[in-house]
XYZ file of C-alpha atoms in Angstrom:
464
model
C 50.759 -100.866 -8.562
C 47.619 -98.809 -7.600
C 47.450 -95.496 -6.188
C 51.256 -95.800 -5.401
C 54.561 -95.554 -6.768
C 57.788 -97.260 -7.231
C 61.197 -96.365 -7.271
C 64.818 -97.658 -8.015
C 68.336 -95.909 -7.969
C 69.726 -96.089 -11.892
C 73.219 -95.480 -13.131
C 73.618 -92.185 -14.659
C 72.879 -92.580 -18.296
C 73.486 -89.333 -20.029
C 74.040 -85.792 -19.422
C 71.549 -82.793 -19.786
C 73.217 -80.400 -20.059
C 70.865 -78.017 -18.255
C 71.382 -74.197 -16.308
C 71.438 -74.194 -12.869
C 69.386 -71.749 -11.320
C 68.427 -70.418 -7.108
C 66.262 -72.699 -5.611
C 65.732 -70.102 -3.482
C 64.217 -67.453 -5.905
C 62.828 -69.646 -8.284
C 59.522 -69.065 -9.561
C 57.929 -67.413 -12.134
C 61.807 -67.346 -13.999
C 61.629 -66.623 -17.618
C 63.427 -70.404 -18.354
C 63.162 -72.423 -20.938
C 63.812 -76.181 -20.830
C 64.038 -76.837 -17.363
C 62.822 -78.646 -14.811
C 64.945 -78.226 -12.039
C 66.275 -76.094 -8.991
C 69.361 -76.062 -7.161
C 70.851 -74.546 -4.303
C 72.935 -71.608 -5.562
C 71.691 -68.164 -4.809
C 72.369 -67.249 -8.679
C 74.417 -64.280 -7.679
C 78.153 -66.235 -6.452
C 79.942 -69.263 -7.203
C 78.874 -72.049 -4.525
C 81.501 -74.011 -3.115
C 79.233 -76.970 -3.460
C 76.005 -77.142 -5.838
C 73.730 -79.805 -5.650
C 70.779 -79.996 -8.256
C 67.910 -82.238 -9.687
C 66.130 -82.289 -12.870
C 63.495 -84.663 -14.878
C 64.851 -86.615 -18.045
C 62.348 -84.919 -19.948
C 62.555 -81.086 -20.381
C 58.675 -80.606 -20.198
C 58.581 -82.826 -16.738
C 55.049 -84.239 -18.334
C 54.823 -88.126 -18.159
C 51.940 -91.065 -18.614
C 50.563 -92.898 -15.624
C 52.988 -95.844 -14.726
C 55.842 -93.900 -16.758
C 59.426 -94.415 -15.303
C 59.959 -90.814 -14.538
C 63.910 -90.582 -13.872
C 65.553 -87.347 -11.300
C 69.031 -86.557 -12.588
C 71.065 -85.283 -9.483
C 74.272 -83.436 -9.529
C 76.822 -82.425 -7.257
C 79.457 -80.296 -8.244
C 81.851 -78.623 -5.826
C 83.671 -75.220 -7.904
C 81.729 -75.856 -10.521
C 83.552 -79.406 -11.066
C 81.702 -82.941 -10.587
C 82.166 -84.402 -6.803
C 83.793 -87.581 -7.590
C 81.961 -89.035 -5.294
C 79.639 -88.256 -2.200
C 76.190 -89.249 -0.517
C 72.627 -87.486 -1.124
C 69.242 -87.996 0.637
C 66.506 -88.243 -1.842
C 62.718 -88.360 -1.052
C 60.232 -89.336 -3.454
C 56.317 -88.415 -2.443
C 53.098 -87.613 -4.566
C 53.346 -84.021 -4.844
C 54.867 -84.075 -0.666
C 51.638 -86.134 0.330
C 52.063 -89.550 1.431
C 53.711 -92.220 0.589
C 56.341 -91.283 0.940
C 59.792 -92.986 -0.089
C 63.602 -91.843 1.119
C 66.795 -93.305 0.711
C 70.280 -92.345 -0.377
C 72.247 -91.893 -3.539
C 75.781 -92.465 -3.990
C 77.211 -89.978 -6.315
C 79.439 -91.051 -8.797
C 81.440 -88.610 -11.201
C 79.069 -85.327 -10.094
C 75.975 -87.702 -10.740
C 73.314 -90.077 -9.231
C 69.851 -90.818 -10.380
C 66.493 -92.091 -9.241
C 63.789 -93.343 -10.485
C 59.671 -93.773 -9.831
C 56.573 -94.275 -11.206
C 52.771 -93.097 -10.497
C 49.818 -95.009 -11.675
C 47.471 -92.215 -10.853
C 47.337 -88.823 -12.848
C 49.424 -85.980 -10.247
C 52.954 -85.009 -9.464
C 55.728 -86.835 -8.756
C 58.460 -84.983 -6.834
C 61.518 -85.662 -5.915
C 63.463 -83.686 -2.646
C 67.189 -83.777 -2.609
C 69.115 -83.196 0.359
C 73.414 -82.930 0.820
C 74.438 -82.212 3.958
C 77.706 -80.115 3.051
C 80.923 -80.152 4.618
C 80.997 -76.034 5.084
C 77.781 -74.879 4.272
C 75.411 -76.801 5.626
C 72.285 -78.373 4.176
C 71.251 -77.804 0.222
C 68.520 -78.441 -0.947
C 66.764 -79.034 -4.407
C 63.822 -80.622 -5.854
C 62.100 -81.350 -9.030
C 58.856 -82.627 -10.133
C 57.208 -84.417 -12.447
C 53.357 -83.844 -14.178
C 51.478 -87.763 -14.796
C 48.967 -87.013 -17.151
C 48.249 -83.593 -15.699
C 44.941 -83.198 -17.720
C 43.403 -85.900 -15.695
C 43.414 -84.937 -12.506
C 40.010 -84.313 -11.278
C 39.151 -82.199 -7.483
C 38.527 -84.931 -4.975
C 34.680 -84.126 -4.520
C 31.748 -83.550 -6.481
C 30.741 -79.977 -6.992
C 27.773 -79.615 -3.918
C 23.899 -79.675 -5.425
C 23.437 -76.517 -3.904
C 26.462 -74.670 -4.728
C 24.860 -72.546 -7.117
C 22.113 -71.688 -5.315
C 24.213 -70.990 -2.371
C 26.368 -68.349 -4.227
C 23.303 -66.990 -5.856
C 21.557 -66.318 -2.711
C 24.702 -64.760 -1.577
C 24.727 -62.426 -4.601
C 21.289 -61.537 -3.857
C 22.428 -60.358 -0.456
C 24.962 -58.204 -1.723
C 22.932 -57.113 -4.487
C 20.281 -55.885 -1.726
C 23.238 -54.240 -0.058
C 23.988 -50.121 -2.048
C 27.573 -49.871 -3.179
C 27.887 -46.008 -1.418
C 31.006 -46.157 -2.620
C 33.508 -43.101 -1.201
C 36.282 -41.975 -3.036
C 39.506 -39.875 -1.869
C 41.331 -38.813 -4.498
C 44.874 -38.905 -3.431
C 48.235 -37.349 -5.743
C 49.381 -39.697 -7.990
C 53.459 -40.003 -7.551
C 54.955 -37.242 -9.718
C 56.582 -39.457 -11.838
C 53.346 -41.224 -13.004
C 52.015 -38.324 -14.744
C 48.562 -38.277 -16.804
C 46.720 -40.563 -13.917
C 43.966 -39.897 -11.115
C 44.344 -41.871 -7.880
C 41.774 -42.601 -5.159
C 41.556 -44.380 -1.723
C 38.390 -46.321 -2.469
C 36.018 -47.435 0.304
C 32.539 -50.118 -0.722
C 30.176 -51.233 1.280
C 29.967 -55.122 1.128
C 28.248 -58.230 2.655
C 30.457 -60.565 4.120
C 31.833 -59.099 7.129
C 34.086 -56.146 5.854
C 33.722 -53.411 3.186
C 36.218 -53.121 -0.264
C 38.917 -51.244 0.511
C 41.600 -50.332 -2.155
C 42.997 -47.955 -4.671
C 41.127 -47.381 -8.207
C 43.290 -45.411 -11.108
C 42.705 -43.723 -14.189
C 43.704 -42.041 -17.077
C 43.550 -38.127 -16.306
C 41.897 -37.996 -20.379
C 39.841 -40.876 -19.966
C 36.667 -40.586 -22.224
C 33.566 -41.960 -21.384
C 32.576 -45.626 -22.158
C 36.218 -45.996 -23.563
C 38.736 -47.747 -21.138
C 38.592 -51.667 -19.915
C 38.580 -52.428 -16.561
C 41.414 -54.771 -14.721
C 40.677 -55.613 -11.264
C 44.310 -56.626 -8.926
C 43.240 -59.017 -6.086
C 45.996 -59.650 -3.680
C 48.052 -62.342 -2.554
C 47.925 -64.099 1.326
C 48.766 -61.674 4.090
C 47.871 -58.415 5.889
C 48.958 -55.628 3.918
C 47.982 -52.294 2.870
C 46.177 -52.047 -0.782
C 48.966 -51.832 -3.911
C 49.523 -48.877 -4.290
C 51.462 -48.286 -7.655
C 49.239 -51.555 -9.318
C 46.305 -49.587 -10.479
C 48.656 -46.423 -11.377
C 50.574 -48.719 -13.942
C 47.724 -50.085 -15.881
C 46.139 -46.158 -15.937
C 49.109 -45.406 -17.715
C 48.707 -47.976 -20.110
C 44.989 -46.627 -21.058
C 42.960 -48.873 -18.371
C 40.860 -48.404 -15.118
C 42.139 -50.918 -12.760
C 41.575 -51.044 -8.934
C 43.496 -53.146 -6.736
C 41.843 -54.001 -3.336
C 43.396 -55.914 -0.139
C 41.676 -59.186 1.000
C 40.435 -57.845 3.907
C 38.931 -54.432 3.910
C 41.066 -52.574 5.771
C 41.810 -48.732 5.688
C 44.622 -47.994 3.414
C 47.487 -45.656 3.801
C 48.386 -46.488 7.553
C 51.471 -47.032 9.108
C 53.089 -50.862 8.414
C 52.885 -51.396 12.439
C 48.933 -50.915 12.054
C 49.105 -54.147 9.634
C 51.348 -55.599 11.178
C 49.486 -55.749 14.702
C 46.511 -57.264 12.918
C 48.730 -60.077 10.834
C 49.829 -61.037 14.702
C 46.802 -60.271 16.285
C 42.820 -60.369 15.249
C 43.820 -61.696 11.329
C 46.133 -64.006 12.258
C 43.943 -67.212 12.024
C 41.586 -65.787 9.009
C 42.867 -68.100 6.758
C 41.059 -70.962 9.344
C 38.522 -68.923 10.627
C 35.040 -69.895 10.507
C 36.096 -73.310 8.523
C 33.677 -75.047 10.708
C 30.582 -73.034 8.678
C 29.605 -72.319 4.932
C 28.199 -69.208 5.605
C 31.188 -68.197 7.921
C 34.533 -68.980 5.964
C 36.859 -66.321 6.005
C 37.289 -66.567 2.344
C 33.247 -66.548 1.256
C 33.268 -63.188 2.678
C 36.359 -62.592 0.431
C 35.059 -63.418 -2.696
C 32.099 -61.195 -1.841
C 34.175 -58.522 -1.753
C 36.026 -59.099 -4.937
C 32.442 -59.610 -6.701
C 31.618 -55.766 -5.257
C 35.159 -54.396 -6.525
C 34.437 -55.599 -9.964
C 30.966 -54.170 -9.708
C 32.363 -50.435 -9.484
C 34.780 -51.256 -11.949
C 31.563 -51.624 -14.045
C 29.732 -48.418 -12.273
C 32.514 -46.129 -13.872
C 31.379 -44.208 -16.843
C 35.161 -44.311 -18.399
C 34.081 -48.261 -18.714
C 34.278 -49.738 -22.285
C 31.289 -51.327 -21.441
C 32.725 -54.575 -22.225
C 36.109 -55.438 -21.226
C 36.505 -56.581 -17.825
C 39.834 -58.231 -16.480
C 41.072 -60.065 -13.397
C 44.527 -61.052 -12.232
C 46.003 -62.498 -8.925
C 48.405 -64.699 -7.450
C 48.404 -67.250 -4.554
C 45.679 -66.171 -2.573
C 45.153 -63.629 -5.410
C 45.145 -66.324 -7.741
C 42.039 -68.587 -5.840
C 40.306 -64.587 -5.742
C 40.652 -64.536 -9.203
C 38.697 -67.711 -9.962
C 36.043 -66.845 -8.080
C 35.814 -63.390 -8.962
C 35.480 -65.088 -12.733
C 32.903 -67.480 -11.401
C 30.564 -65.555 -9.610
C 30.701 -62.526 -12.197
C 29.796 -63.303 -15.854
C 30.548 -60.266 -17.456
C 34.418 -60.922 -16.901
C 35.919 -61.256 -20.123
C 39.890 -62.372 -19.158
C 41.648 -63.866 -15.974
C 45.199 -64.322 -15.387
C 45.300 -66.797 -12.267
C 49.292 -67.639 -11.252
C 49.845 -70.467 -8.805
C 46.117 -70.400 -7.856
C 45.276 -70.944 -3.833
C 41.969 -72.184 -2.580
C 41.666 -74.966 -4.865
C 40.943 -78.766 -3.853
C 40.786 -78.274 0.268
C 39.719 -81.854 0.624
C 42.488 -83.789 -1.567
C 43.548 -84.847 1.866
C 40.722 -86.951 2.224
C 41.845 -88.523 -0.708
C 45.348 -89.531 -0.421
C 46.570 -86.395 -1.671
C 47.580 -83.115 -1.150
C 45.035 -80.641 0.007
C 45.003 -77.092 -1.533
C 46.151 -74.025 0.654
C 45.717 -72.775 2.989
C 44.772 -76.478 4.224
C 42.309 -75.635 6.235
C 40.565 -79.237 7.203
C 41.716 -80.666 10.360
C 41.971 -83.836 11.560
C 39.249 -85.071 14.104
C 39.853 -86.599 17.435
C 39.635 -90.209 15.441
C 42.934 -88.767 13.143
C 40.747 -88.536 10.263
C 39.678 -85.607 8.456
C 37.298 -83.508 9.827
C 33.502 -84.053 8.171
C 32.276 -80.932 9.011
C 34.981 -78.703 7.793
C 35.224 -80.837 5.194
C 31.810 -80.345 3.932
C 31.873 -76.382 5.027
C 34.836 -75.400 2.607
C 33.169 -77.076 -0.406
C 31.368 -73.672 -0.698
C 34.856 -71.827 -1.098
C 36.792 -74.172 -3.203
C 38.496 -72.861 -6.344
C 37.459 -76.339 -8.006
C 34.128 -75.801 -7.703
C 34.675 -72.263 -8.966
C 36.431 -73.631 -11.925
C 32.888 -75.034 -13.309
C 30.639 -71.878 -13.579
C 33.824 -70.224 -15.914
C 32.688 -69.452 -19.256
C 35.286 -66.583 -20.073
C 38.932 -67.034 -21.088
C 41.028 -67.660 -18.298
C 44.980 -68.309 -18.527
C 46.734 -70.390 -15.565
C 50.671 -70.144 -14.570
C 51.365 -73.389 -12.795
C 55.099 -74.104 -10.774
C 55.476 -77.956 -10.636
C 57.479 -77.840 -7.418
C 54.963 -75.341 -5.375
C 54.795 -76.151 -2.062
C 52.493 -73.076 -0.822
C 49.711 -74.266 -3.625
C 50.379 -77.402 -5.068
C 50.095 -77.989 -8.928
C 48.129 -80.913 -8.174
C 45.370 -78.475 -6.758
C 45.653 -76.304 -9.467
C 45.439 -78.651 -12.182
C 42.462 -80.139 -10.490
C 40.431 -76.578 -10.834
C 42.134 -75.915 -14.451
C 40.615 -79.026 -15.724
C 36.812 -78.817 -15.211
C 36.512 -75.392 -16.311
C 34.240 -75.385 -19.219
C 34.964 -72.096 -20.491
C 38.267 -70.953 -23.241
C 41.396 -71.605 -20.866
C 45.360 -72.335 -21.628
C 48.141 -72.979 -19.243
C 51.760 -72.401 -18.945
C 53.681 -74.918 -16.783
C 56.602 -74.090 -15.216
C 58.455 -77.351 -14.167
C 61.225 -75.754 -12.566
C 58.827 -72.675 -10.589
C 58.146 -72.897 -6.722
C 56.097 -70.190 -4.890
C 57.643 -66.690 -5.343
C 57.247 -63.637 -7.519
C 60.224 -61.837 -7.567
C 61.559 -61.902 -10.736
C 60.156 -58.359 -13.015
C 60.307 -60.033 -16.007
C 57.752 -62.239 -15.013
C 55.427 -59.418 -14.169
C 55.995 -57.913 -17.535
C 54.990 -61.025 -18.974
C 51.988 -60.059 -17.258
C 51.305 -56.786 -18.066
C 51.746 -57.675 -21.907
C 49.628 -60.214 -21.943
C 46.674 -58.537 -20.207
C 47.150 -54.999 -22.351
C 47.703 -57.118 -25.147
C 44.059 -59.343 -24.330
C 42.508 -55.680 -24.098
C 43.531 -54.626 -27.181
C 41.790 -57.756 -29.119
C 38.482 -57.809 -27.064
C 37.904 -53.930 -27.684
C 38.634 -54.537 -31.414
C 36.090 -56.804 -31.200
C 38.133 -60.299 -31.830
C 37.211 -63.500 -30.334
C 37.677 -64.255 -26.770
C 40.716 -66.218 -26.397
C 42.823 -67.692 -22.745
């Protein structure tokens, strides 16, 4: 079968013996050999628990693979002798689409499919409880991942669009102004300041910048924080951690706004004049909300470079989500970045819907009046898309990838992961949605980008 799947509901066959963890609160979970989520909150017994996993721990599979979904239903932590669960089966929640029901039999049901194109295959589980309502689970599956491609060509002129928007900022001074503000008494040996940059684009930079009170010159490398989909005040504490650990690091927010103010200023905005910017000007290359975006990461991780406490050399970049797409093109449209951390990347492969597939958030094409997608945004957001990005990175970039993201789809990511020509690894996360709550996740981060700045200032070879 051809750009399709099939299915079939199979006897259970054996048992997994795998964790259950929150579907709720599941992503970026330090968890090892797992590739499912359930619906217990991790934090009390449920009265029923329904989960789903892949047969195989590392959820990766070969177009036209039987990839089998291992449901279970336990009620007190015991197997439901028997019960009823909705299943749907999609291509990473794109169409088709296939539903049906499973009859539980001792605690378990499976269900089977197949994809003869490389992508996701995920599977949705649904049991409509007798006292608590509907729980929920899913699980997905990665058909050779490292073939997905992005759905169009990279545009002739994408280069020389970006360039010619370089040149414009480049034409542009920095002025930067700097407030220093007091660091929190309990971060001793660091300098804060409220950090304003003039910028093409539509908005200036506007964000915090941090740094070791006994930083020498030329001696520190430079981490830039881009920030995640919202309206928000600039992080704060972000650039205050990594001063501590011997960096400069800035973190801006994505839209230029003054820092410091009250959450109701932010909040008006998020309801009010921002609240379509993740559409706005969709319809236009030069006026996507997120071209102007990426200018302004470009000009953040030009001051990081302006400092004189810079190494000289090593020049980081880390985001997630929204953060994550930033931190592509803040990679692609500066060369002298020497390590990116992207985790569940937005802003990559807008126009998979125009394929059959899942387009990459925030989905910004619409459909035209004949139902079909719309030509001209579709064209427009080329000039924005992570995947296009992806091919002018030459510097070591690491991606964290959550098979059952819903927000950015690992589909989309895996689409800009694969053409970039640069040093690049990946960590897939089978069981990970679209979240960031758990700390030991963000320590994971922290040691791996003090840990990459260590080996590029003593000199050792780039690595992802």
């Amino acid at each position: 079968m051809t750009n399709g799947f099939l299915m079939r509901i199979l006897p259970f066959g054996r048992s997994f013996g795998l964790p259950i963890l929150a579907f709720a609160s599941l992503c970026f979970l330090g968890v090892d050999r797992l590739s499912a989520t359930s619906s217990w909150d991790g934090k009390s017994p449920a009265e029923y628990v329904v989960t789903v996993e892949t047969e195989k721990p590392d959820a990766l599979y070969k177009k036209g693979e039987d990839v089998t979904f291992k449901i279970t239903l336990e009620q007190n932590k015991q197997p439901v002798p028997e019960g009823k669960v909705y299943w749907k089966i999609s291509k990473d929640n794109a169409d088709p689409v296939q539903n049906g029901t499973a009859d539980i039999k001792d605690g378990v049901a499976t269900v089977s499919g197949k994809l003869d194109e490389p992508g996701f295959l995920r599977c949705d589980v649904n049991f409509a409880s007798p006292s608590q309502g509907n729980l929920t689970a899913a699980a997905a599956a990665g058909i050779d991942v490292t073939e997905i491609r992005p759905t169009l060509p990279v545009p002739d002129d994408f280069v020389a669009f970006w360039e010619g928007k370089k040149k414009e900022l480049a034409a542009l001074p920095m002025d930067p102004k700097m407030t220093e503000v007091p660091a929190p008494a309990d971060r001793p040996g660091t300098r804060v300041f409220d950090v304003q940059l003039a910028c093409t684009g539509g908005a200036p930079v506007s964000g915090y910048y941090s740094m070791p009170t006994d930083a020498k010159p030329k001696s520190a490398p430079a981490l830039l924080i881009v920030d995640g989909a919202g309206v928000r005040n600039s992080d704060f504490l972000g650039p205050i951690r990594y001063a501590q650990k011997g960096f400069i690091a800035m973190t801006i927010n994505a839209h230029g706004l003054p820092n410091g103010k009250p959450k109701e200023f932010y909040s008006a905005l998020d309801s009010g004049e921002l609240k379509d910017y993740r559409v706005r000007g969709r319809d236009n290359r030069d006026n996507f909300y997120f071209v102007g975006m990426y200018l302004r990461v470009l000009r953040a991780l030009q001051f990081l470079q302006a400092q004189p406490e810079w190494d000289g050399h090593t020049l980081m970049i880390m985001g997630g989500s929204q953060g994550g797409g930033q931190a592509i093109a803040g990679a692609a449209l500066e060369p002298k970045v020497t390590y990116t951390f992207t985790a569940i990347p937005g802003l990559c492969d807008f126009a998979g819907v125009t394929a059959g597939r899942i387009g990459g958030w925030p989905k910004p094409i619409p459909k035209g009046p004949d139902g079909k997608p719309d030509p001209v945004v579709v064209e427009a957001t080329r000039y924005a898309d992570g995947t296009n990005m992806a091919t002018m990175i030459k510097s070591p970039i690491h991606f964290y990838i959550g098979f059952v993201d819903l927000i950015t789809p690992p589909t989309c990511e895996y689409a800009a992961y694969n053409v970039i020509p640069g040093p690049k690894s990946v960590e897939n996360r089978p069981s990970n949605g679209h979240g960031h709550d758990d700390p030991k996740f963000w320590n994971m981060v922290s040691e791996t980008l003090i840990n990459k700045a260590k080996e590029q200032q003593n000199g050792a070879p780039a690595t992802p």
